[in-house]
Coordinates of C-alpha atoms and ligand atoms in Angstrom, one line a residue:
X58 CA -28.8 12.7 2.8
X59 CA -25.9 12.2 0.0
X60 CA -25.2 14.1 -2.7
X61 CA -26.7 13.3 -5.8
X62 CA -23.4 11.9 -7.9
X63 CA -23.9 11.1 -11.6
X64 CA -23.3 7.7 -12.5
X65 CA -20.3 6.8 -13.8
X66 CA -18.8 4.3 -16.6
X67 CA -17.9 0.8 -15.0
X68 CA -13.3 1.5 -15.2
X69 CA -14.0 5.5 -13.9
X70 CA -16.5 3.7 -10.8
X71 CA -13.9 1.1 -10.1
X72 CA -11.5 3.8 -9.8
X73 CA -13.1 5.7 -7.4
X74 CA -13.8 2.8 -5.4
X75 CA -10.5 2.5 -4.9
X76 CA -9.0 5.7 -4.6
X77 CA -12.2 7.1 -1.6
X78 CA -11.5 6.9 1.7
X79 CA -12.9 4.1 3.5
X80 CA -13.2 2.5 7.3
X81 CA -13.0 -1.0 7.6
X82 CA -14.9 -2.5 10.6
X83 CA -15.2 -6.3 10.1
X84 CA -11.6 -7.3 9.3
X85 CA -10.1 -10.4 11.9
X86 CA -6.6 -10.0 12.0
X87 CA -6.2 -13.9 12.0
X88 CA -7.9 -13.9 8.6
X89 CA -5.2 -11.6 6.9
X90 CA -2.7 -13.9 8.1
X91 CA -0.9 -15.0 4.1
X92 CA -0.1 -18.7 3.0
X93 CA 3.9 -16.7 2.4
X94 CA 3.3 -15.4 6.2
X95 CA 2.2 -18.7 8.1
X96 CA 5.4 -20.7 6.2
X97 CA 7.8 -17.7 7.2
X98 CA 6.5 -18.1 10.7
X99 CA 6.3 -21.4 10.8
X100 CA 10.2 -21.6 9.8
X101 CA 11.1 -19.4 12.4
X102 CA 9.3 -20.9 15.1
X103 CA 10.0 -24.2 14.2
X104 CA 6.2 -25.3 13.9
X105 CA 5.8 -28.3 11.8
X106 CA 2.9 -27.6 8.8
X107 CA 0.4 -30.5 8.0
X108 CA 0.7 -28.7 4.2
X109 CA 4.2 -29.1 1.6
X110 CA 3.9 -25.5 0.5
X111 CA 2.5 -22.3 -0.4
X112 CA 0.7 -23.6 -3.3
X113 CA -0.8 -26.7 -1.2
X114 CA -2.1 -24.7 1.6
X115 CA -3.4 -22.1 -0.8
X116 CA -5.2 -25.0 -2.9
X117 CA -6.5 -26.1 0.2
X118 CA -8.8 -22.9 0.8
X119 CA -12.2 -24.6 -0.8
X120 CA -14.8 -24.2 2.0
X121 CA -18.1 -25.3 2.0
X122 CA -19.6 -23.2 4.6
X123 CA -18.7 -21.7 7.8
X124 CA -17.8 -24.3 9.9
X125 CA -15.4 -25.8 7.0
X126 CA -13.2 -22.4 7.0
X127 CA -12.7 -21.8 10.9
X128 CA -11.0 -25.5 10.7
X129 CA -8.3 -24.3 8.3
X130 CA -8.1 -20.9 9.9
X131 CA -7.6 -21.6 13.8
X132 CA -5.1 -24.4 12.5
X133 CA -3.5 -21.2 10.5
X134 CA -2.9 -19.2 13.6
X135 CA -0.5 -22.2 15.0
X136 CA 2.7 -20.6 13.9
X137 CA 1.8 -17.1 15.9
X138 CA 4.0 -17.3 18.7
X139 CA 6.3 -14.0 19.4
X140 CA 5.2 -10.7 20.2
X141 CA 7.1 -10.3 16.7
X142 CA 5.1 -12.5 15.2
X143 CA 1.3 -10.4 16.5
X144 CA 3.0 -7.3 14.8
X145 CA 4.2 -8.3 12.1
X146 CA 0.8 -10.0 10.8
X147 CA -1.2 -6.8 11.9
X148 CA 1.3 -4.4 10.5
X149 CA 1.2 -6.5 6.9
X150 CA -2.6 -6.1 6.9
X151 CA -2.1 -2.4 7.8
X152 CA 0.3 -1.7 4.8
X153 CA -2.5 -3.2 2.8
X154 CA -5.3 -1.5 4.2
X155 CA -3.1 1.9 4.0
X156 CA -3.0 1.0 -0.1
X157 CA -6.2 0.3 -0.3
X158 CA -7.4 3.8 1.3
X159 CA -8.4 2.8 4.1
X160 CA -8.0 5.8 6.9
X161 CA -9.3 4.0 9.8
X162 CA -9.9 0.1 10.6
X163 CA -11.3 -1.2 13.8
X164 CA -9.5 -4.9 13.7
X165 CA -11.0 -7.6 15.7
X166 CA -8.8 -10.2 17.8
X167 CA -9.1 -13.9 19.0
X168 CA -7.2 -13.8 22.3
X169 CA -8.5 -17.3 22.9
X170 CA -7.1 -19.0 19.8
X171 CA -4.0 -17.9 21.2
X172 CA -4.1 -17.9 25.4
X173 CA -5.9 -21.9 24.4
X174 CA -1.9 -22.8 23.0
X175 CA -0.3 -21.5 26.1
X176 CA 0.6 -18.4 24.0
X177 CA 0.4 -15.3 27.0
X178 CA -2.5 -12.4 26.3
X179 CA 0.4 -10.1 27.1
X180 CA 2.0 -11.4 23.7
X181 CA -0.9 -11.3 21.9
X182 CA -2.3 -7.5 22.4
X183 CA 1.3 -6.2 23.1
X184 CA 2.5 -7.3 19.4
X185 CA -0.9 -6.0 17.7
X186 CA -1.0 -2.8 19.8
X187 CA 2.4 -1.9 18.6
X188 CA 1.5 -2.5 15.2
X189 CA -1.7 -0.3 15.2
X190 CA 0.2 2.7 17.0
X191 CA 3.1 2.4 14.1
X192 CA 0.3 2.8 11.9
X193 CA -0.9 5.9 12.6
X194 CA 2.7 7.7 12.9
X195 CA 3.8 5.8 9.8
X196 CA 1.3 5.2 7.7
X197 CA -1.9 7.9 8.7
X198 CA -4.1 5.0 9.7
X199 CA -5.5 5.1 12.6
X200 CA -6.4 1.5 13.8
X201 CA -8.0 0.4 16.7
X202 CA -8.6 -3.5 17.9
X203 CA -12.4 -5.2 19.3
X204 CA -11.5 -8.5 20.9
X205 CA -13.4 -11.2 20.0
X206 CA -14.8 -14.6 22.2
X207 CA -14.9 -17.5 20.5
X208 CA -19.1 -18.5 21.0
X209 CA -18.3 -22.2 20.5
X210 CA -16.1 -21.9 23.9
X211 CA -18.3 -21.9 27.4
X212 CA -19.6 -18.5 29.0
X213 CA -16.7 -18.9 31.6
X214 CA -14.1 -19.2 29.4
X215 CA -15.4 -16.0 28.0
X216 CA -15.7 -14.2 31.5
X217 CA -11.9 -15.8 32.6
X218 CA -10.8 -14.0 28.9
X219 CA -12.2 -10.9 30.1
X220 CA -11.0 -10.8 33.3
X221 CA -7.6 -11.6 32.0
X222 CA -7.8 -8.9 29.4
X223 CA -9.4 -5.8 31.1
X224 CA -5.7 -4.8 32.6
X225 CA -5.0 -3.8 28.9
X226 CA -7.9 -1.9 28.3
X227 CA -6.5 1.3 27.0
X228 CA -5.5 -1.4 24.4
X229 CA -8.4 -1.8 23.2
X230 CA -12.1 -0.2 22.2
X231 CA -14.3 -2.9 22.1
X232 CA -15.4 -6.1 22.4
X233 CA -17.3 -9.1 19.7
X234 CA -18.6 -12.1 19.3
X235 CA -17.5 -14.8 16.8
X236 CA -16.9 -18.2 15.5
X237 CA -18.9 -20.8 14.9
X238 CA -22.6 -19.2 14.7
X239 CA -25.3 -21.8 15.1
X240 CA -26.2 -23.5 18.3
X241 CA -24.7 -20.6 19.8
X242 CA -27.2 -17.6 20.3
X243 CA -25.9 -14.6 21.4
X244 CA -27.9 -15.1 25.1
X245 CA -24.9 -17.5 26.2
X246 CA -22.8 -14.7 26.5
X247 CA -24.9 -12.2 28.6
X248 CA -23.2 -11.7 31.6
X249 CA -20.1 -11.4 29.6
X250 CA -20.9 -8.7 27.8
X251 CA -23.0 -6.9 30.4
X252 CA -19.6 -6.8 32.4
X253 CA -18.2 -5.5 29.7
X254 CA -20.2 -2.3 29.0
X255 CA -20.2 -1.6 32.9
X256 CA -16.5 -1.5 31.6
X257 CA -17.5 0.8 28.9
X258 CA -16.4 -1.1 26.3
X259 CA -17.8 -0.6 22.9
X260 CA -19.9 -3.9 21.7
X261 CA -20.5 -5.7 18.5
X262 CA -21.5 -9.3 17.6
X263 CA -21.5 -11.5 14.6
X264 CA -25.4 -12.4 14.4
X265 CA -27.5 -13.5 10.8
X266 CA -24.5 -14.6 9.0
X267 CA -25.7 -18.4 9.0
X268 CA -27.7 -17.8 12.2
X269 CA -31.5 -17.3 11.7
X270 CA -32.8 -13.2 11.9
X271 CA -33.7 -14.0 15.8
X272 CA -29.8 -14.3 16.7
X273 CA -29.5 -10.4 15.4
X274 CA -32.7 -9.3 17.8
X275 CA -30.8 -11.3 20.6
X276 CA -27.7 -9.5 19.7
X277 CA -29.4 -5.9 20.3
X278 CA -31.4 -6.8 22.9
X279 CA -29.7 -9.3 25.0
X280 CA -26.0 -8.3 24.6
X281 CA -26.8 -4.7 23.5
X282 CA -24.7 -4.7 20.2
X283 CA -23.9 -1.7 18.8
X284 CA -23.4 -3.0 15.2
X285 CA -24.4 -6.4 13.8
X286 CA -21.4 -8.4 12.1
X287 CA -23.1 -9.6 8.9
X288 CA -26.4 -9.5 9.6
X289 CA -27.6 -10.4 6.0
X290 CA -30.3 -12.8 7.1
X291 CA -32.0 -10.2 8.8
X292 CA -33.5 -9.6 5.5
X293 CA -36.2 -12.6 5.9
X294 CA -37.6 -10.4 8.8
X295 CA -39.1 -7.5 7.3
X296 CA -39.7 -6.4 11.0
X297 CA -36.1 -6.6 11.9
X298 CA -34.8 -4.6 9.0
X299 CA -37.8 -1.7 9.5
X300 CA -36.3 -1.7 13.0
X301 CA -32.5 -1.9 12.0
X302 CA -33.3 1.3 9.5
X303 CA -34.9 2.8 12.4
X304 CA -32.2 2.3 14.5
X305 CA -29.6 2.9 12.2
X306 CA -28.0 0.0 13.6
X307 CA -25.1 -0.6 11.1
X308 CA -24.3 -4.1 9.1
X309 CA -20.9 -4.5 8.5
X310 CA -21.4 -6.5 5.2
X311 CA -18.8 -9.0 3.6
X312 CA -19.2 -10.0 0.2
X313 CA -16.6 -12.0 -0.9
X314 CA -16.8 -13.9 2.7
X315 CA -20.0 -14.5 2.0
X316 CA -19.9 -16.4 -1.2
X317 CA -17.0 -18.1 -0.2
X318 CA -18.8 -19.7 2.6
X319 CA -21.3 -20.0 0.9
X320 CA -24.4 -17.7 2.4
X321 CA -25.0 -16.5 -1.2
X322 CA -24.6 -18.4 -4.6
X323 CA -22.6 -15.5 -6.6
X324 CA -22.0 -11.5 -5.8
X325 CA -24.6 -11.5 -8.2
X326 CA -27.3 -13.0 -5.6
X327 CA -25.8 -10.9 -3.0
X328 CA -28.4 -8.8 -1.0
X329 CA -26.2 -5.5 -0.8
X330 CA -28.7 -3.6 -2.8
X331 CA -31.8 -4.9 -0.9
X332 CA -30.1 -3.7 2.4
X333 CA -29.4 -0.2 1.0
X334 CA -32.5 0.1 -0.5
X335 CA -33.9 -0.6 2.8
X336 CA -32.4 2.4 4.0
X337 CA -30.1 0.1 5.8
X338 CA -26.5 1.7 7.6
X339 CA -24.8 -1.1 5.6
X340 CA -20.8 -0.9 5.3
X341 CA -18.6 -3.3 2.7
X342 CA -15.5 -4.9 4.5
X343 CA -12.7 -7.5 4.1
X344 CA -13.5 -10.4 7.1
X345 CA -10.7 -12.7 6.5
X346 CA -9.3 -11.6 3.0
X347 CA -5.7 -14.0 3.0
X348 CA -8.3 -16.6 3.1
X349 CA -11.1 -15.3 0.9
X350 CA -10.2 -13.4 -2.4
X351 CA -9.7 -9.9 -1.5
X352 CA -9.0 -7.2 0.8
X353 CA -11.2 -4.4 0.9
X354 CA -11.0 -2.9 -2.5
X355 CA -11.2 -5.9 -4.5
X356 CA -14.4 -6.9 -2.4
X357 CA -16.4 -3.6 -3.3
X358 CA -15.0 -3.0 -7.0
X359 CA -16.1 -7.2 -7.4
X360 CA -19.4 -6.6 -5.6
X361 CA -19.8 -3.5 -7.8
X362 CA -18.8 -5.3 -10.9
X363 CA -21.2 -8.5 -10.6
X364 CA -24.3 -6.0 -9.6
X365 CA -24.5 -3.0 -11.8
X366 CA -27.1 -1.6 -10.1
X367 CA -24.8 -0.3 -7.3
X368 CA -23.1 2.9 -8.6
X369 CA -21.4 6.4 -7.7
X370 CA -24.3 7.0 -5.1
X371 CA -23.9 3.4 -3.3
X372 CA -20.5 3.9 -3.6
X373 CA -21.2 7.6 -1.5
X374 CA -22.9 5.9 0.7
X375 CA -21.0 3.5 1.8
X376 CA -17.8 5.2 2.4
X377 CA -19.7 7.6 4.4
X378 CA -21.7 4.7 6.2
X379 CA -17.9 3.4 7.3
X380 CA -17.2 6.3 8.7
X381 CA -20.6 7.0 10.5
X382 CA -20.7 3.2 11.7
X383 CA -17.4 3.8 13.3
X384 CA -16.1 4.4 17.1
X385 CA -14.1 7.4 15.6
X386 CA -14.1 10.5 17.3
X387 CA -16.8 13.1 15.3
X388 CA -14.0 15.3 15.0
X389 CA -12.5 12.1 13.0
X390 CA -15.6 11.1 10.8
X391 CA -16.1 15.1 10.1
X392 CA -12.5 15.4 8.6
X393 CA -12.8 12.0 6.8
X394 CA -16.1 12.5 4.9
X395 CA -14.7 16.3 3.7
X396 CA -11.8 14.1 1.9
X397 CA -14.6 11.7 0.7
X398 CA -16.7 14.0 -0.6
X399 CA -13.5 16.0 -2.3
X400 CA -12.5 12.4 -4.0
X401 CA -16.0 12.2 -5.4
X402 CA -15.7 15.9 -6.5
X403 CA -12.3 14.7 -8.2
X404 CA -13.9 11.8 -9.8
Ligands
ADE263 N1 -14.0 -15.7 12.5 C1 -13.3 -15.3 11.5 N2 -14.1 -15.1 10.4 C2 -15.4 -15.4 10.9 C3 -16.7 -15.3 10.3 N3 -16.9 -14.9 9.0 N4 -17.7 -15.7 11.0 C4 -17.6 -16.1 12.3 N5 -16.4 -16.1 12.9 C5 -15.3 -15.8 12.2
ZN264 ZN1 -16.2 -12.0 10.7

């Protein structure tokens, strides 16, 4: 149970947002790839953009659902190309993340958006790996990848990723499921992620973002996920979220994503508070933030702003549900929640 913090006024709330500690589990490190970033790599690799500028590609960023933003993003990831290149997108994001609180971020990879251009998986996790161990020595974040298959790509291109990949395991903590969500249920990639866990990889999966509630049941029970990515349909299936409570299977929620793709209307419509009341193990995270609004502060003090029902005890909660949702060590998530609960004590 958490503590029972006072409410607090709207600027003194938005401040503490900010300054708690935090985990950030749903963060693609594609999707915190800048406009500034793509045309400096683009200039050094010699990769030719469709887009003028900055301001053009940034103007271009008006999706109209899922589907409409993985276009622009996997065209994006063109100019990634070096070793160089891996690092210095994921150690931009983790100079962010550091700024924004965040003590620990488990960052999720596309190795197939990559291997597909000829780029080498060697490159890839070599150059992001480097980046999240300069982290922790520099900046006092410890970060830790999940690799991703795409789901619109065929079970064996999944399986040939895997193989390729498991010689750079201790790389590496987990792996996910994501891209294009419907007409491809989580079932197509059993054997995948059964091989996997025999490798005792962690699992996750991006199920119920536009993907009906069954995709999330599949998800536990076909692939065995650990945490659902999203999730947020679950809530037309009141059996599904007594079971998710039950479970304490955690969502890793992301607002702004969400209404940029449009899954809800406003943050006002979002179903944030419906999960927590649920007694959900719901977390607040970035997803692709160069592409949608925000990193992970601006998402929670926005989601907090547009639905003032969420205060200092959602705000409690989840910080600590970051930390309890994570693949952190306990000895981790037990030093972490003593600084939360001394920056509420502060507040
Ligand atoms: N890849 C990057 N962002 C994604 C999202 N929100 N859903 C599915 N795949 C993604
Ligand atoms: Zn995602």
């Amino acid at each position: 149970m958490h503590p029972s913090w006072p409410d607090l006024p709207p600027e003194r709330l938005h401040r503490l947002l900010r300054a708690m500690p935090k985990a950030e589990l749903h963060v693609h490190v594609e999707g915190t790839l800048e406009p500034e970033l793509i045309f400096k790599l683009a200039r050094r690799n010699g990769v030719v953009l469709t887009y003028a500028s900055v301001g053009a590609l940034r103007a271009a960023y008006a999706f109209t659902d899922l589907q409409s933003f993985l276009d622009i993003y996997y065209a994006g990831t063109s100019v990634l190309c070096t070793e160089q290149d891996f690092f210095d997108m994921a150690w931009a994001y983790l100079e962010r993340a550091a700024a924004d609180k965040v003590v620990h971020a488990e960052i999720f990879f596309d190795p197939q958006t990559h291997t597909g251009r000829g780029v080498p998986f060697a490159t890839v996790i070599q150059g992001l790996e480097h980046a999240c161990r300069r982290a922790h020595s520099e900046l006092g974040v410890s970060a830790k990848l999940i690799l991703c298959f795409l789901r619109h790509l065929s079970e064996a291109e999944a399986l040939a990723t895997l193989d390729e990949a498991l010689p750079w395991q201790h790389h590496f903590i987990g792996v996910g499921l994501d891209s294009s969500e419907l007409g491809h249920p989580p079932e197509k990639f059993a054997r995948v992620f059964a091989r996997a866990r025999e490798r005792g990889l962690h699992v996750v999966a991006h199920a119920g973002e536009e993907g009906p509630p069954e995709y999330i049941r599949s998800a536990l029970d076909v692939l065995k996920a650990e945490r659902i990515d999203h999730g947020v349909r679950c809530i037309e299936d009141p059996d599904l979220v007594a079971r998710l409570a039950r479970e304490r299977v955690p969502l890793t929620v992301c607002p702004l994503s969400n209404v940029k793709l449009g899954v809800f209307a406003s943050l006002a419509r979002h179903n944030l508070p419906a999960l927590l009341d649920a007694g959900l193990c719901v977390t607040v995270n970035s997803d692709d933030p160069a592409y949608f609004g925000g990193y992970l502060n601006q998402n929670l003090v926005e989601t907090f702003a547009a639905l003032p029902v969420l205060n200092t005890r959602q705000a409690w909660q989840l910080a600590s549900n970051s930390f309890d949702a994570s693949f952190a060590t306990d000895s981790e998530k037990t030093r972490w929640r003593e600084a939360l609960d001394a920056a509420f004590a502060r507040a």
